[in-house]
């Protein structure tokens, strides 16, 4: 229910209903002592979906089995790679690598621009979307290079140091990483502008915009709205944070985000050895290239999540504004939804 697109909402509910039906089938095997509770929850989910969606009127099986009809082999290969890595800007990609979600069809919900004739909000989102697509394209190109590239065939090197870091492969990885990391800050600028938070541009940060100060409570603009999209972005920002040691940072993210210090040109070198040599002058870190490629992929997936959460957040906020404009009380979106400050309880 967090999506404003009714067709995508229906598709996600249909898939959930199908999976719940499979979980309740006679041949389904349950081995955990909590399986009785899980089974009852599946019954409740299936019943609820049936109450809000005419499941029998929808059949996505044919759509899910459709083949990609892109006109060229490279185009098909790229879209297949995006789908199987869950990098398409479409929530339906979360259902699997189905061609039904092969295009970046996500858009901002219908919204009202405040305080100016220029569509700043829409322009900011277009920039975020384009930079994500560009970063993803660079990562795809890097992942298909691996070896030498034709553009590098006549290159000569000065000095004895030679490794995959001196290659188009690693340069494209670095460029993709830099773009994907910058997307989080652009989301921060978007939110600051969209909600008129008034944070000076020089102080805007995706990790810190949620509070007036590090020890202050969550800004009221976030904490009184039960906005699922902004809640998700808030927790994503905490996962990216390595500065606040008391924050619940995902273990895999803590190590990965430390590489954020090294996205400046010339500050990260690659090494294929398990014990990288000491950095050369001006190089603050070395990283095995396979690990770094995994890190870039991980960061791209987080950036995709941030963009999808952002559109959901705008949808919830626009619905809230409509209710306020008509004088309708603003109810909680879900009877069990919690505020951002629930972290403090």
Coordinates of N, CA, C and O in Angstrom, one line a residue, residues 92-237:
X92 N 9.0 -3.7 -8.9 CA 8.7 -5.1 -9.3 C 9.9 -5.9 -9.5 O 9.8 -7.1 -9.5
X93 N 11.1 -5.3 -9.6 CA 12.3 -6.1 -9.7 C 12.6 -6.9 -8.4 O 13.3 -7.9 -8.4
X94 N 12.0 -6.4 -7.3 CA 12.1 -7.1 -6.1 C 11.4 -8.5 -6.1 O 11.7 -9.3 -5.3
X95 N 10.5 -8.7 -7.1 CA 9.8 -9.9 -7.2 C 10.7 -11.0 -7.9 O 10.4 -12.2 -7.9
X96 N 11.8 -10.5 -8.5 CA 12.7 -11.5 -9.2 C 13.1 -10.9 -10.5 O 12.7 -9.8 -10.9
X97 N 14.0 -11.6 -11.2 CA 14.5 -11.1 -12.5 C 13.6 -11.3 -13.7 O 13.9 -12.0 -14.7
X98 N 12.4 -10.7 -13.6 CA 11.3 -10.9 -14.6 C 11.4 -9.7 -15.6 O 11.6 -8.6 -15.1
X99 N 11.2 -10.0 -16.8 CA 11.3 -8.9 -17.9 C 10.2 -7.9 -17.7 O 10.3 -6.8 -18.2
X100 N 9.2 -8.2 -16.9 CA 8.1 -7.3 -16.6 C 8.6 -6.1 -15.9 O 8.0 -5.0 -15.9
X101 N 9.8 -6.2 -15.2 CA 10.4 -5.1 -14.5 C 11.8 -4.7 -15.1 O 12.7 -4.3 -14.4
X102 N 11.9 -4.8 -16.4 CA 13.2 -4.6 -17.0 C 13.5 -3.1 -17.3 O 14.6 -2.8 -17.9
X103 N 12.6 -2.2 -17.0 CA 12.8 -0.8 -17.3 C 12.8 0.1 -16.1 O 12.0 -0.2 -15.1
X104 N 13.5 1.2 -16.1 CA 13.5 2.1 -15.0 C 12.3 3.0 -15.0 O 12.4 4.2 -15.4
X105 N 11.2 2.4 -14.6 CA 9.9 3.1 -14.8 C 9.5 3.9 -13.6 O 8.4 4.6 -13.6
X106 N 10.3 3.9 -12.5 CA 9.9 4.6 -11.3 C 9.9 6.1 -11.6 O 10.7 6.7 -12.2
X107 N 8.9 6.8 -11.0 CA 8.7 8.2 -11.2 C 8.3 8.8 -9.8 O 7.8 8.1 -9.0
X108 N 8.4 10.2 -9.7 CA 7.9 10.8 -8.6 C 6.4 10.8 -8.6 O 5.8 11.0 -9.7
X109 N 5.7 10.6 -7.5 CA 4.2 10.8 -7.5 C 3.8 12.2 -7.8 O 4.7 13.1 -7.8
X110 N 2.6 12.4 -8.2 CA 2.1 13.7 -8.5 C 2.3 14.6 -7.2 O 1.9 14.1 -6.1
X111 N 2.9 15.7 -7.4 CA 3.2 16.6 -6.2 C 3.0 18.0 -6.6 O 2.9 18.4 -7.7
X112 N 3.0 18.8 -5.5 CA 2.8 20.3 -5.7 C 4.2 21.0 -5.4 O 4.7 20.7 -4.3
X113 N 4.6 21.8 -6.3 CA 5.9 22.5 -6.1 C 5.5 23.8 -5.3 O 4.6 24.5 -5.7
X114 N 6.3 24.0 -4.3 CA 6.0 25.2 -3.4 C 7.1 26.2 -3.5 O 8.3 25.8 -3.5
X115 N 6.8 27.5 -3.7 CA 7.8 28.6 -3.5 C 8.6 28.8 -4.8 O 9.8 29.1 -4.7
X116 N 8.0 28.7 -6.0 CA 8.8 29.0 -7.1 C 8.2 28.5 -8.4 O 7.4 27.5 -8.4
X117 N 8.5 29.1 -9.5 CA 7.9 28.7 -10.8 C 8.6 27.5 -11.4 O 8.1 26.7 -12.2
X118 N 9.9 27.4 -11.1 CA 10.7 26.3 -11.6 C 10.5 25.0 -10.9 O 10.4 25.0 -9.6
X119 N 10.3 23.9 -11.6 CA 10.1 22.6 -11.0 C 11.3 22.0 -10.3 O 11.9 21.1 -10.8
X120 N 11.8 22.6 -9.2 CA 13.0 22.2 -8.6 C 13.0 20.8 -8.1 O 14.0 20.0 -8.3
X121 N 11.9 20.4 -7.5 CA 11.8 19.0 -7.0 C 11.9 18.0 -8.1 O 12.7 17.0 -8.0
X122 N 11.1 18.2 -9.1 CA 11.2 17.2 -10.2 C 12.6 17.2 -10.9 O 13.1 16.1 -11.3
X123 N 13.2 18.3 -11.0 CA 14.5 18.4 -11.6 C 15.6 17.7 -10.7 O 16.4 17.0 -11.2
X124 N 15.4 17.8 -9.4 CA 16.3 17.1 -8.5 C 16.2 15.6 -8.7 O 17.2 14.9 -8.7
X125 N 14.9 15.2 -8.8 CA 14.7 13.7 -8.9 C 15.3 13.2 -10.2 O 15.9 12.1 -10.3
X126 N 15.0 14.0 -11.3 CA 15.6 13.6 -12.6 C 17.1 13.4 -12.6 O 17.7 12.5 -13.2
X127 N 17.7 14.3 -11.8 CA 19.2 14.3 -11.7 C 19.6 13.0 -11.0 O 20.6 12.3 -11.3
X128 N 18.9 12.7 -9.9 CA 19.2 11.6 -9.1 C 19.1 10.3 -9.9 O 20.0 9.4 -9.9
X129 N 18.0 10.2 -10.6 CA 17.7 9.0 -11.4 C 18.8 8.9 -12.5 O 19.3 7.7 -12.8
X130 N 19.1 10.0 -13.2 CA 20.1 9.9 -14.3 C 21.5 9.5 -13.8 O 22.2 8.7 -14.4
X131 N 21.9 10.0 -12.6 CA 23.2 9.7 -12.1 C 23.2 8.2 -11.6 O 24.2 7.5 -11.8
X132 N 22.1 7.7 -11.1 CA 22.1 6.3 -10.7 C 22.2 5.4 -12.0 O 23.0 4.5 -12.0
X133 N 21.5 5.7 -13.0 CA 21.6 5.0 -14.3 C 23.0 5.0 -14.8 O 23.5 4.0 -15.3
X134 N 23.7 6.2 -14.8 CA 25.0 6.3 -15.3 C 26.0 5.5 -14.4 O 26.9 4.8 -15.0
X135 N 25.8 5.5 -13.1 CA 26.7 4.7 -12.2 C 26.5 3.2 -12.5 O 27.5 2.5 -12.5
X136 N 25.3 2.8 -12.7 CA 25.0 1.4 -13.0 C 25.6 1.0 -14.3 O 26.1 -0.1 -14.4
X137 N 25.5 1.8 -15.3 CA 26.1 1.5 -16.6 C 27.6 1.3 -16.5 O 28.2 0.4 -17.1
X138 N 28.3 2.2 -15.7 CA 29.7 2.1 -15.5 C 30.1 0.8 -14.8 O 31.1 0.1 -15.1
X139 N 29.3 0.4 -13.8 CA 29.5 -0.8 -13.1 C 29.4 -2.0 -14.0 O 30.2 -3.0 -14.0
X140 N 28.4 -2.0 -14.9 CA 28.2 -3.1 -15.9 C 29.4 -3.1 -16.8 O 29.9 -4.2 -17.1
X141 N 29.8 -2.0 -17.3 CA 31.0 -2.0 -18.2 C 32.2 -2.5 -17.5 O 33.0 -3.3 -18.1
X142 N 32.4 -2.2 -16.2 CA 33.6 -2.7 -15.5 C 33.5 -4.2 -15.3 O 34.4 -4.9 -15.4
X143 N 32.3 -4.7 -15.0 CA 32.1 -6.1 -14.7 C 32.3 -6.9 -15.9 O 32.6 -8.1 -15.8
X144 N 32.1 -6.3 -17.1 CA 32.3 -7.1 -18.3 C 33.7 -6.9 -18.9 O 34.1 -7.6 -19.9
X145 N 34.5 -6.0 -18.3 CA 35.9 -5.8 -18.8 C 36.8 -6.9 -18.3 O 37.4 -7.7 -19.1
X146 N 37.0 -6.8 -17.0 CA 37.9 -7.8 -16.3 C 39.3 -7.7 -16.9 O 40.3 -7.4 -16.2
X147 N 39.5 -8.1 -18.1 CA 40.8 -8.1 -18.7 C 41.2 -6.7 -19.3 O 40.7 -5.7 -18.9
X148 N 42.0 -6.7 -20.3 CA 42.4 -5.5 -20.9 C 41.3 -5.0 -21.8 O 40.5 -5.7 -22.3
X149 N 41.4 -3.7 -22.1 CA 40.4 -3.0 -22.9 C 41.1 -2.4 -24.1 O 42.2 -2.0 -24.1
X150 N 40.4 -2.4 -25.3 CA 41.0 -2.0 -26.5 C 41.5 -0.6 -26.4 O 42.5 -0.2 -27.0
X151 N 40.9 0.3 -25.6 CA 41.3 1.7 -25.5 C 42.6 1.8 -24.7 O 43.3 2.8 -24.7
X152 N 43.0 0.7 -24.1 CA 44.2 0.7 -23.2 C 45.4 -0.1 -23.9 O 46.4 -0.3 -23.2
X153 N 45.2 -0.5 -25.1 CA 46.2 -1.4 -25.7 C 47.6 -0.7 -25.9 O 48.6 -1.4 -25.9
X154 N 47.6 0.6 -26.1 CA 48.9 1.2 -26.4 C 49.5 2.0 -25.3 O 50.3 2.9 -25.4
X155 N 49.0 1.7 -24.0 CA 49.4 2.4 -22.9 C 50.8 2.0 -22.4 O 51.1 0.9 -22.5
X156 N 51.5 3.0 -21.9 CA 52.8 2.7 -21.3 C 52.8 3.3 -19.9 O 52.1 4.2 -19.6
X157 N 53.6 2.7 -19.0 CA 53.6 3.1 -17.6 C 55.0 3.6 -17.2 O 56.0 3.0 -17.7
X158 N 55.0 4.5 -16.3 CA 56.3 4.9 -15.7 C 56.4 4.3 -14.3 O 55.4 4.2 -13.6
X159 N 57.5 3.8 -14.0 CA 57.7 3.2 -12.7 C 57.4 1.7 -12.7 O 56.9 1.2 -13.7
X160 N 57.7 1.1 -11.5 CA 57.6 -0.4 -11.5 C 56.2 -0.8 -11.0 O 55.9 -2.0 -11.2
X161 N 55.4 0.1 -10.5 CA 54.1 -0.3 -9.9 C 53.1 -0.6 -11.1 O 52.9 0.2 -11.9
X162 N 52.6 -1.8 -11.1 CA 51.6 -2.1 -12.1 C 50.6 -3.1 -11.5 O 51.0 -4.1 -10.9
X163 N 49.3 -2.8 -11.7 CA 48.3 -3.7 -11.1 C 47.0 -3.4 -11.8 O 46.9 -2.4 -12.6
X164 N 45.9 -4.1 -11.6 CA 44.6 -3.8 -12.2 C 44.1 -2.4 -11.9 O 43.2 -1.9 -12.5
X165 N 44.7 -1.7 -10.9 CA 44.3 -0.4 -10.6 C 44.6 0.6 -11.7 O 44.0 1.6 -11.8
X166 N 45.6 0.2 -12.5 CA 46.0 1.0 -13.6 C 45.3 0.5 -14.9 O 45.9 0.0 -15.8
X167 N 44.0 0.5 -14.8 CA 43.2 -0.1 -15.9 C 41.9 0.6 -16.1 O 41.3 1.1 -15.1
X168 N 41.3 0.5 -17.3 CA 39.9 1.1 -17.4 C 38.9 0.4 -16.5 O 38.0 1.0 -16.0
X169 N 39.1 -0.9 -16.2 CA 38.2 -1.7 -15.3 C 38.1 -1.0 -14.0 O 37.0 -0.7 -13.5
X170 N 39.3 -0.7 -13.4 CA 39.2 -0.2 -12.0 C 38.8 1.3 -12.0 O 38.1 1.8 -11.1
X171 N 39.2 2.0 -13.1 CA 38.7 3.4 -13.2 C 37.2 3.5 -13.3 O 36.6 4.4 -12.7
X172 N 36.6 2.6 -14.0 CA 35.2 2.6 -14.1 C 34.5 2.2 -12.8 O 33.4 2.7 -12.4
X173 N 35.2 1.3 -12.1 CA 34.6 0.9 -10.8 C 34.7 2.1 -9.8 O 33.7 2.4 -9.1
X174 N 35.8 2.8 -9.8 CA 35.9 4.0 -9.0 C 34.9 5.1 -9.3 O 34.2 5.7 -8.5
X175 N 34.7 5.3 -10.6 CA 33.7 6.3 -11.1 C 32.3 5.9 -10.7 O 31.5 6.7 -10.2
X176 N 32.0 4.6 -10.8 CA 30.6 4.1 -10.4 C 30.4 4.2 -8.9 O 29.4 4.6 -8.4
X177 N 31.5 4.0 -8.1 CA 31.4 4.1 -6.7 C 31.2 5.5 -6.2 O 30.4 5.8 -5.4
X178 N 32.0 6.4 -6.9 CA 31.8 7.8 -6.5 C 30.4 8.4 -6.8 O 29.9 9.1 -6.0
X179 N 29.9 8.0 -8.0 CA 28.5 8.4 -8.3 C 27.5 7.9 -7.4 O 26.6 8.5 -6.9
X180 N 27.6 6.6 -7.1 CA 26.6 5.9 -6.2 C 26.7 6.5 -4.8 O 25.6 6.7 -4.2
X181 N 27.9 6.8 -4.3 CA 28.0 7.4 -3.0 C 27.4 8.8 -3.0 O 26.7 9.2 -2.0
X182 N 27.6 9.6 -4.0 CA 27.1 10.9 -4.1 C 25.6 11.0 -4.1 O 24.9 12.0 -3.8
X183 N 24.9 9.9 -4.5 CA 23.5 9.8 -4.7 C 22.8 10.0 -3.3 O 21.7 10.6 -3.2
X184 N 23.4 9.5 -2.2 CA 22.8 9.6 -0.9 C 22.8 11.1 -0.5 O 21.8 11.6 0.1
X185 N 23.9 11.8 -0.8 CA 23.8 13.3 -0.5 C 22.8 14.0 -1.3 O 22.2 14.9 -0.8
X186 N 22.6 13.6 -2.5 CA 21.6 14.2 -3.4 C 20.2 14.0 -2.9 O 19.3 14.8 -3.0
X187 N 20.0 12.8 -2.3 CA 18.7 12.5 -1.7 C 18.5 13.4 -0.5 O 17.4 13.9 -0.2
X188 N 19.6 13.7 0.3 CA 19.6 14.6 1.4 C 19.2 16.0 0.9 O 18.3 16.7 1.6
X189 N 19.8 16.5 -0.1 CA 19.4 17.8 -0.7 C 18.0 17.8 -1.1 O 17.3 18.8 -0.9
X190 N 17.5 16.8 -1.7 CA 16.1 16.7 -2.2 C 15.2 16.8 -1.0 O 14.2 17.6 -1.0
X191 N 15.4 16.1 0.1 CA 14.5 16.1 1.2 C 14.6 17.5 1.9 O 13.5 18.0 2.3
X192 N 15.8 18.1 2.0 CA 15.9 19.4 2.6 C 15.1 20.4 1.8 O 14.4 21.3 2.4
X193 N 15.1 20.3 0.5 CA 14.3 21.3 -0.3 C 12.8 20.9 -0.3 O 12.0 21.8 -0.1
X194 N 12.5 19.7 -0.4 CA 11.1 19.3 -0.5 C 10.3 19.6 0.7 O 9.2 20.0 0.7
X195 N 10.9 19.3 1.9 CA 10.3 19.6 3.2 C 10.6 21.0 3.8 O 10.1 21.3 4.9
X196 N 11.3 21.8 3.0 CA 11.7 23.1 3.5 C 12.3 23.1 4.9 O 11.9 23.8 5.8
X197 N 13.3 22.2 5.1 CA 13.9 22.1 6.4 C 14.8 23.3 6.7 O 15.0 23.6 7.9
X198 N 15.2 24.0 5.7 CA 16.0 25.2 5.9 C 17.5 25.0 6.3 O 18.2 25.9 6.9
X199 N 18.0 23.8 6.1 CA 19.4 23.5 6.4 C 20.3 24.1 5.3 O 20.0 24.0 4.1
X200 N 21.3 24.9 5.7 CA 22.2 25.5 4.7 C 22.8 24.4 3.8 O 23.1 23.3 4.3
X201 N 23.0 24.7 2.6 CA 23.5 23.7 1.6 C 24.8 23.1 2.1 O 25.1 21.9 2.0
X202 N 25.7 23.9 2.8 CA 27.0 23.5 3.2 C 26.9 22.5 4.4 O 27.8 21.8 4.7
X203 N 25.7 22.4 5.0 CA 25.5 21.5 6.2 C 24.6 20.3 5.9 O 24.4 19.5 6.7
X204 N 24.1 20.2 4.6 CA 23.2 19.1 4.3 C 24.0 17.8 4.2 O 25.0 17.7 3.5
X205 N 23.5 16.8 4.9 CA 24.1 15.5 4.8 C 23.0 14.4 5.0 O 22.2 14.6 5.9
X206 N 23.1 13.4 4.2 CA 22.1 12.4 4.3 C 22.1 11.7 5.6 O 21.0 11.3 6.1
X207 N 23.2 11.6 6.3 CA 23.4 10.9 7.5 C 22.9 11.8 8.7 O 22.5 11.2 9.7
X208 N 22.9 13.1 8.6 CA 22.6 14.0 9.7 C 21.4 14.8 9.6 O 21.0 15.5 10.6
X209 N 20.7 14.9 8.5 CA 19.6 15.8 8.3 C 18.4 15.5 9.1 O 17.5 16.4 9.3
X210 N 18.4 14.4 9.7 CA 17.2 13.9 10.5 C 17.1 14.6 11.8 O 16.0 14.6 12.4
X211 N 18.1 15.2 12.3 CA 18.1 15.9 13.6 C 18.7 17.3 13.5 O 19.5 17.5 12.6
X212 N 18.3 18.2 14.3 CA 18.9 19.5 14.4 C 20.3 19.4 14.9 O 21.2 20.1 14.4
X213 N 20.5 18.6 15.8 CA 21.9 18.3 16.4 C 22.0 16.9 16.7 O 21.0 16.1 16.8
X214 N 23.2 16.4 16.9 CA 23.5 15.0 17.1 C 22.8 14.4 18.3 O 22.4 13.3 18.3
X215 N 22.6 15.3 19.3 CA 21.9 14.8 20.6 C 20.5 15.2 20.6 O 19.8 15.0 21.6
X216 N 20.0 15.9 19.6 CA 18.6 16.3 19.6 C 17.6 15.2 19.1 O 18.1 14.3 18.4
X217 N 16.3 15.4 19.4 CA 15.4 14.4 18.9 C 15.2 14.5 17.4 O 15.6 15.5 16.8
X218 N 14.5 13.6 16.8 CA 14.2 13.6 15.4 C 13.4 14.9 15.0 O 12.5 15.3 15.8
X219 N 13.7 15.5 13.9 CA 13.0 16.7 13.5 C 11.5 16.4 13.4 O 11.1 15.3 13.0
X220 N 10.7 17.3 13.8 CA 9.2 17.1 13.9 C 8.7 16.8 12.5 O 7.6 16.2 12.3
X221 N 9.3 17.3 11.4 CA 8.8 17.1 10.1 C 8.8 15.6 9.7 O 8.1 15.2 8.9
X222 N 9.7 14.8 10.4 CA 9.7 13.4 10.1 C 8.9 12.6 11.2 O 8.4 11.6 10.9
X223 N 8.9 13.1 12.4 CA 8.4 12.3 13.5 C 6.9 12.3 13.7 O 6.4 11.5 14.4
X224 N 6.2 13.2 13.0 CA 4.7 13.3 13.3 C 3.9 12.8 12.1 O 2.7 12.9 12.1
X225 N 4.5 12.2 11.1 CA 3.8 11.9 9.8 C 3.6 10.4 9.6 O 2.8 10.1 8.7
X226 N 4.2 9.5 10.3 CA 4.1 8.1 10.0 C 4.4 7.8 8.6 O 3.7 7.0 7.9
X227 N 5.4 8.4 8.1 CA 5.8 8.3 6.7 C 6.7 7.1 6.5 O 7.9 7.2 6.9
X228 N 6.2 6.0 5.9 CA 7.0 4.8 5.8 C 8.3 5.1 4.9 O 9.3 4.5 5.2
X229 N 8.2 5.8 3.9 CA 9.3 6.1 3.0 C 10.4 6.8 3.7 O 11.6 6.4 3.7
X230 N 10.1 7.9 4.5 CA 11.1 8.6 5.2 C 11.7 7.8 6.4 O 12.8 7.9 6.7
X231 N 10.8 7.0 7.0 CA 11.3 6.1 8.0 C 12.4 5.1 7.5 O 13.4 4.9 8.1
X232 N 12.1 4.6 6.3 CA 13.0 3.6 5.7 C 14.3 4.4 5.4 O 15.4 3.8 5.6
X233 N 14.3 5.6 4.9 CA 15.5 6.4 4.6 C 16.3 6.7 5.8 O 17.5 6.6 5.9
X234 N 15.5 7.0 6.9 CA 16.2 7.2 8.2 C 17.0 6.0 8.7 O 18.2 6.2 9.0
X235 N 16.5 4.8 8.6 CA 17.2 3.7 9.0 C 18.3 3.3 8.0 O 19.3 2.8 8.4
X236 N 18.1 3.6 6.8 CA 19.2 3.4 5.8 C 20.3 4.3 6.1 O 21.5 3.9 6.0
X237 N 20.0 5.6 6.5 CA 21.1 6.5 6.8 C 21.9 6.0 8.1 O 23.1 6.1 8.2

